CSV table of C-alpha atoms in Angstrom, one decimal:
chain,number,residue,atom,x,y,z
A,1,UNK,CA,2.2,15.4,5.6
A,2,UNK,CA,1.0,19.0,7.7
A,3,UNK,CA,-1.7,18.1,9.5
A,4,UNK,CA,-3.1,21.6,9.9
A,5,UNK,CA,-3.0,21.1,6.0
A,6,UNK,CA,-4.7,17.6,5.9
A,7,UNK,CA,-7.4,19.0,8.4
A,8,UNK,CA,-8.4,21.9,6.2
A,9,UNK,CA,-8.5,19.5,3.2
A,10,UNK,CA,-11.6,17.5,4.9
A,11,UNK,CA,-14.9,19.8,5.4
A,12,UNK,CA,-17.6,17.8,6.2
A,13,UNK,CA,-20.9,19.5,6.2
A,14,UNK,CA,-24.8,18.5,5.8
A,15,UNK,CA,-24.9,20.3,2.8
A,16,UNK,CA,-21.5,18.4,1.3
A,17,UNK,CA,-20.9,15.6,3.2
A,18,UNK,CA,-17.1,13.6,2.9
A,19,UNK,CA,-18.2,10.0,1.3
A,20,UNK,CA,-14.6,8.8,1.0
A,21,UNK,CA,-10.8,9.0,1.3
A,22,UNK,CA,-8.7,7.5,-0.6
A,23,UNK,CA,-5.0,7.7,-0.1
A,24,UNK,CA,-2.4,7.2,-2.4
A,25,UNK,CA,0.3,9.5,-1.8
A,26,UNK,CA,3.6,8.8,-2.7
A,27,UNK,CA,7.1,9.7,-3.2
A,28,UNK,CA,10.5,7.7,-3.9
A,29,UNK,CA,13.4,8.0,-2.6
A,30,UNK,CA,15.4,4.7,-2.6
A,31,UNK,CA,18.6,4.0,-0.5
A,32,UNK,CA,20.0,0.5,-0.1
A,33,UNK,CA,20.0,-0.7,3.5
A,34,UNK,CA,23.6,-0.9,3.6
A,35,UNK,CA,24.0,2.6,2.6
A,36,UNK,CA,21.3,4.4,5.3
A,37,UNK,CA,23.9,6.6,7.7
A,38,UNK,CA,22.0,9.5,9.7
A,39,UNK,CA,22.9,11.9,6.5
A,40,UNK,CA,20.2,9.8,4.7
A,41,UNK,CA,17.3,9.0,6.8
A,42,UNK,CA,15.7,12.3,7.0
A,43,UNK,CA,15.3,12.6,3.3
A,44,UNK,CA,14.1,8.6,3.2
A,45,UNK,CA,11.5,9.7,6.8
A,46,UNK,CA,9.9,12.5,4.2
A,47,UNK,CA,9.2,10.0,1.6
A,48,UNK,CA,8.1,7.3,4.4
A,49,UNK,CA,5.7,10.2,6.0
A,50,UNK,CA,4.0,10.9,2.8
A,51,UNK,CA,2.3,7.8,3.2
A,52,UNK,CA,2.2,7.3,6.9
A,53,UNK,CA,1.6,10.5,8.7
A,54,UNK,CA,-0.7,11.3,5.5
A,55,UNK,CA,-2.7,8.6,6.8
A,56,UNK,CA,-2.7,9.5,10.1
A,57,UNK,CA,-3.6,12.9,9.5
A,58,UNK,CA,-6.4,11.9,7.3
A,59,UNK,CA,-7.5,10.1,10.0
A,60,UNK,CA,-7.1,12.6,12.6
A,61,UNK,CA,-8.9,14.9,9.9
A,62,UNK,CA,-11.9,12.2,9.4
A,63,UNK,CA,-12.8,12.0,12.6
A,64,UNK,CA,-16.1,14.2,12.2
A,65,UNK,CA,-16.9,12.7,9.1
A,66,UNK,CA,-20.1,11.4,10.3
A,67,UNK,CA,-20.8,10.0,6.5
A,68,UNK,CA,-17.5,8.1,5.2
A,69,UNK,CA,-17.9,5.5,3.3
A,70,UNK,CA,-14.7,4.5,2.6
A,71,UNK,CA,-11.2,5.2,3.7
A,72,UNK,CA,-9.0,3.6,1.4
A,73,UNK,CA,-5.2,3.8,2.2
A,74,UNK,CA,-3.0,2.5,-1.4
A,75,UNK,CA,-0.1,0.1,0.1
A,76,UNK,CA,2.3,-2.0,-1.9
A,77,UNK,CA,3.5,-5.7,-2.1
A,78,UNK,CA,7.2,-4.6,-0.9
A,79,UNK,CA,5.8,-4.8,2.6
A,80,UNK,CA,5.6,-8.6,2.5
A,81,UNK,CA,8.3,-9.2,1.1
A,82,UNK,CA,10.4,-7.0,2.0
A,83,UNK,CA,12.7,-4.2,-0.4
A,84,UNK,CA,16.5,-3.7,0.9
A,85,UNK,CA,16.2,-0.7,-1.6
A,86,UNK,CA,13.3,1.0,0.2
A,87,UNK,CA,13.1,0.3,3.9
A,88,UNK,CA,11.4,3.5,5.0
A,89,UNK,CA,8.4,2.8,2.0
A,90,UNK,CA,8.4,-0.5,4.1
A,91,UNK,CA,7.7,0.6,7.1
A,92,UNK,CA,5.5,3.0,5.7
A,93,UNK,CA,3.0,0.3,4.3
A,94,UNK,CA,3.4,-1.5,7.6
A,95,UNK,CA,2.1,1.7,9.5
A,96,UNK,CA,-0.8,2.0,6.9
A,97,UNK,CA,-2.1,-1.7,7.4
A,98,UNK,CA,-1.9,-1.3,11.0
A,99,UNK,CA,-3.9,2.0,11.2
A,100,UNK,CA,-6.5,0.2,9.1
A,101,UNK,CA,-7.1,-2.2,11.7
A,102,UNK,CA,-6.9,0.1,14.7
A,103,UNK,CA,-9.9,1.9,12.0
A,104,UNK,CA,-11.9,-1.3,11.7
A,105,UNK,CA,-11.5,-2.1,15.4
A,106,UNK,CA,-13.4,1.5,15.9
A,107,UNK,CA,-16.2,0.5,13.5
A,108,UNK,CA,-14.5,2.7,11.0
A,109,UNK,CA,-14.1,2.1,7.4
A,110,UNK,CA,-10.5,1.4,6.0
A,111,UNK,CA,-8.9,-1.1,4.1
A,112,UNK,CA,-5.3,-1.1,2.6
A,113,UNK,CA,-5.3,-2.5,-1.0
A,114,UNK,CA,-1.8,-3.7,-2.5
A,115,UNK,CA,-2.5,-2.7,-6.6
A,116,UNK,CA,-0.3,-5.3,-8.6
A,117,UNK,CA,1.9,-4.2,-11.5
A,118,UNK,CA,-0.7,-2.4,-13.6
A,119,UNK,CA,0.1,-2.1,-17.2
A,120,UNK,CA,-0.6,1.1,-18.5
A,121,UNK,CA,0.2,2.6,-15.4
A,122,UNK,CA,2.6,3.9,-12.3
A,123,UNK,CA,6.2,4.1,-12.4
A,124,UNK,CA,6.7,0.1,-14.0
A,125,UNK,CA,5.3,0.6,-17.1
A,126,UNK,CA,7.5,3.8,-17.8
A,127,UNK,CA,10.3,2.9,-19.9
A,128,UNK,CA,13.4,3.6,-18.0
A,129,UNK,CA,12.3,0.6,-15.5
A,130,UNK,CA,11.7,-2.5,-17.9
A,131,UNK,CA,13.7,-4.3,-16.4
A,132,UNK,CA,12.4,-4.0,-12.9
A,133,UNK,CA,9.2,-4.9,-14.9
A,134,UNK,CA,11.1,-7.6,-15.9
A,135,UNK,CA,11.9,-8.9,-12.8
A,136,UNK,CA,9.4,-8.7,-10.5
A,137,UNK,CA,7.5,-10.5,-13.6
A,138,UNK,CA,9.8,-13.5,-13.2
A,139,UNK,CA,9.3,-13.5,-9.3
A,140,UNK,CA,5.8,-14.4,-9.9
A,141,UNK,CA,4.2,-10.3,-10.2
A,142,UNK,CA,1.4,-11.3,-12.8
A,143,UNK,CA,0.7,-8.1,-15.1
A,144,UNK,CA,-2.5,-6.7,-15.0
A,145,UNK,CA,-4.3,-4.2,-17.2
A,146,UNK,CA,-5.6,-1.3,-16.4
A,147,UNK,CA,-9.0,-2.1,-17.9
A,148,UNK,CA,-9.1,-4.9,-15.7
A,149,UNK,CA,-8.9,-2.4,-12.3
A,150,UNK,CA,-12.6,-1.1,-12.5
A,151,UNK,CA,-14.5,-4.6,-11.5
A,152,UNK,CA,-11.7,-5.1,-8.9
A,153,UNK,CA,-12.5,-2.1,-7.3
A,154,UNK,CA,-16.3,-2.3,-7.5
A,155,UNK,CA,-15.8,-5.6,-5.7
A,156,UNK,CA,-13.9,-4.5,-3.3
A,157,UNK,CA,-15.3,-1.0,-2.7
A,158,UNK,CA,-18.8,-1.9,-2.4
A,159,UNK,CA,-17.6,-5.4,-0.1
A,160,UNK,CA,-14.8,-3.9,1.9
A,161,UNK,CA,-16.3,-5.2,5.1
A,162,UNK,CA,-16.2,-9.0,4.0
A,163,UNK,CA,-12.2,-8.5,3.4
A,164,UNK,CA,-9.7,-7.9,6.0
A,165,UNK,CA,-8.2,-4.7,6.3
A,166,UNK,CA,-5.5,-5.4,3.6
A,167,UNK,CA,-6.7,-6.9,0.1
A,168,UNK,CA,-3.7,-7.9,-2.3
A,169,UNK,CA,-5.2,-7.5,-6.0
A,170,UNK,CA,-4.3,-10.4,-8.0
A,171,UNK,CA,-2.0,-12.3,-5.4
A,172,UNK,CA,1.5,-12.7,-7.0
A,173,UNK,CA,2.5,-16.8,-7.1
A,174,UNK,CA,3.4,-16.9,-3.4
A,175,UNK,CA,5.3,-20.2,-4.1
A,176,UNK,CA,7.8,-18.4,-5.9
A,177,UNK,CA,8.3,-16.0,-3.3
A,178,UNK,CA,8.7,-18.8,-1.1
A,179,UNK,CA,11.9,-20.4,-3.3
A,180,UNK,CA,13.9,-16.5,-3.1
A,181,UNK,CA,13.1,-17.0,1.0
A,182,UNK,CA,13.1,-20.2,2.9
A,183,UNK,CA,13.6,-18.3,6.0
A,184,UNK,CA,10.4,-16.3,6.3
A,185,UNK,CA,7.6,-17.5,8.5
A,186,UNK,CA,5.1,-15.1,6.5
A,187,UNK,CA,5.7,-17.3,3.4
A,188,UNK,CA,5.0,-21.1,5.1
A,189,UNK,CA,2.2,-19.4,6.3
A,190,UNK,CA,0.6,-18.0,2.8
A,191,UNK,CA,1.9,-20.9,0.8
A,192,UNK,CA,1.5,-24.1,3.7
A,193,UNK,CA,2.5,-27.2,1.7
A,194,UNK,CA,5.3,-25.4,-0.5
């Protein structure tokens, strides 16, 4: 989150050039939208900053890189469809996509990549949360494996330009999506006939 920190993190020189960021800070702290009061939005802004003004300082910090490749910022599903549990890790996503676009309208490289539920891996496959597992299963979160990743990424890494500037991995069934929120615009729009 320092950006004095972030800056002296990212040494580009001839000799050892920066190729790549990738991004993928992160740190819970759940509070129920009914439940924020100004007691608990400065410890749910530090969590929401780890991603956000991480990116921005990487950014800030990249801006010499005169050999980046890639600037990869991890981002989650909850942003499109929303999390009453985590509505500072919302906005924090949001912030991410939008500073990959302002990257991309600077000719820069970024791209924002929503992982799915990876089995094997991250905090749904630890025990104590099978039954969010559970759950976001049934919403229409298909599983993937973690040996599956490695020709995602390859696609996407060495492509990034022919995506936007946020790539969902393994879309979720948006129709399903669409029954839990009939009010949405963003879900007419990714599912048109449903």
């Amino acid at each position: 989150r320092d950006a004095s920190s972030v800056a002296a993190l990212i040494v580009d020189t001839p000799e050892h050039p920066v190729g790549g960021v990738f991004h993928s800070a992160i740190l819970y702290n759940d509070v129920p939208m009914g439940k924020l009061t100004p007691e608990t939005i400065p410890g749910l802004q530090v969590s929401a900053d780890v991603k956000s003004a991480g990116s921005k300082n990487l950014h800030a910090a990249c801006q010499s890189c005169g050999s980046l490749d890639f600037f990869v910022m991890f981002t989650s599903l909850a942003s499109l469809h929303g999390n009453t549990f985590q509505p500072m890790y919302v906005e924090s996503n949001v912030q991410m996509y939008e500073l990959a676009k302002h990257r991309r309208r600077q000719g820069l490289p970024a791209i924002c990549v929503d992982f799915p539920i990876t089995g094997g891996a991250g905090r749904l496959s630890e025990v104590r949360n099978t039954k969010e597992l559970e759950l976001n299963i049934r919403k229409g979160f298909p599983l993937v494996s973690v040996a599956e990743l490695p020709a995602m990424w390859e696609t996407i890494l060495w492509n990034q330009h022919a995506y936007p500037s946020h790539v969902v991995i393994d879309a979720p069934q948006w129709e399903s999506y669409l029954k839990l929120d009939r009010n949405s615009t963003i879900w007419r729009d990714l599912c048109p006939g449903a």
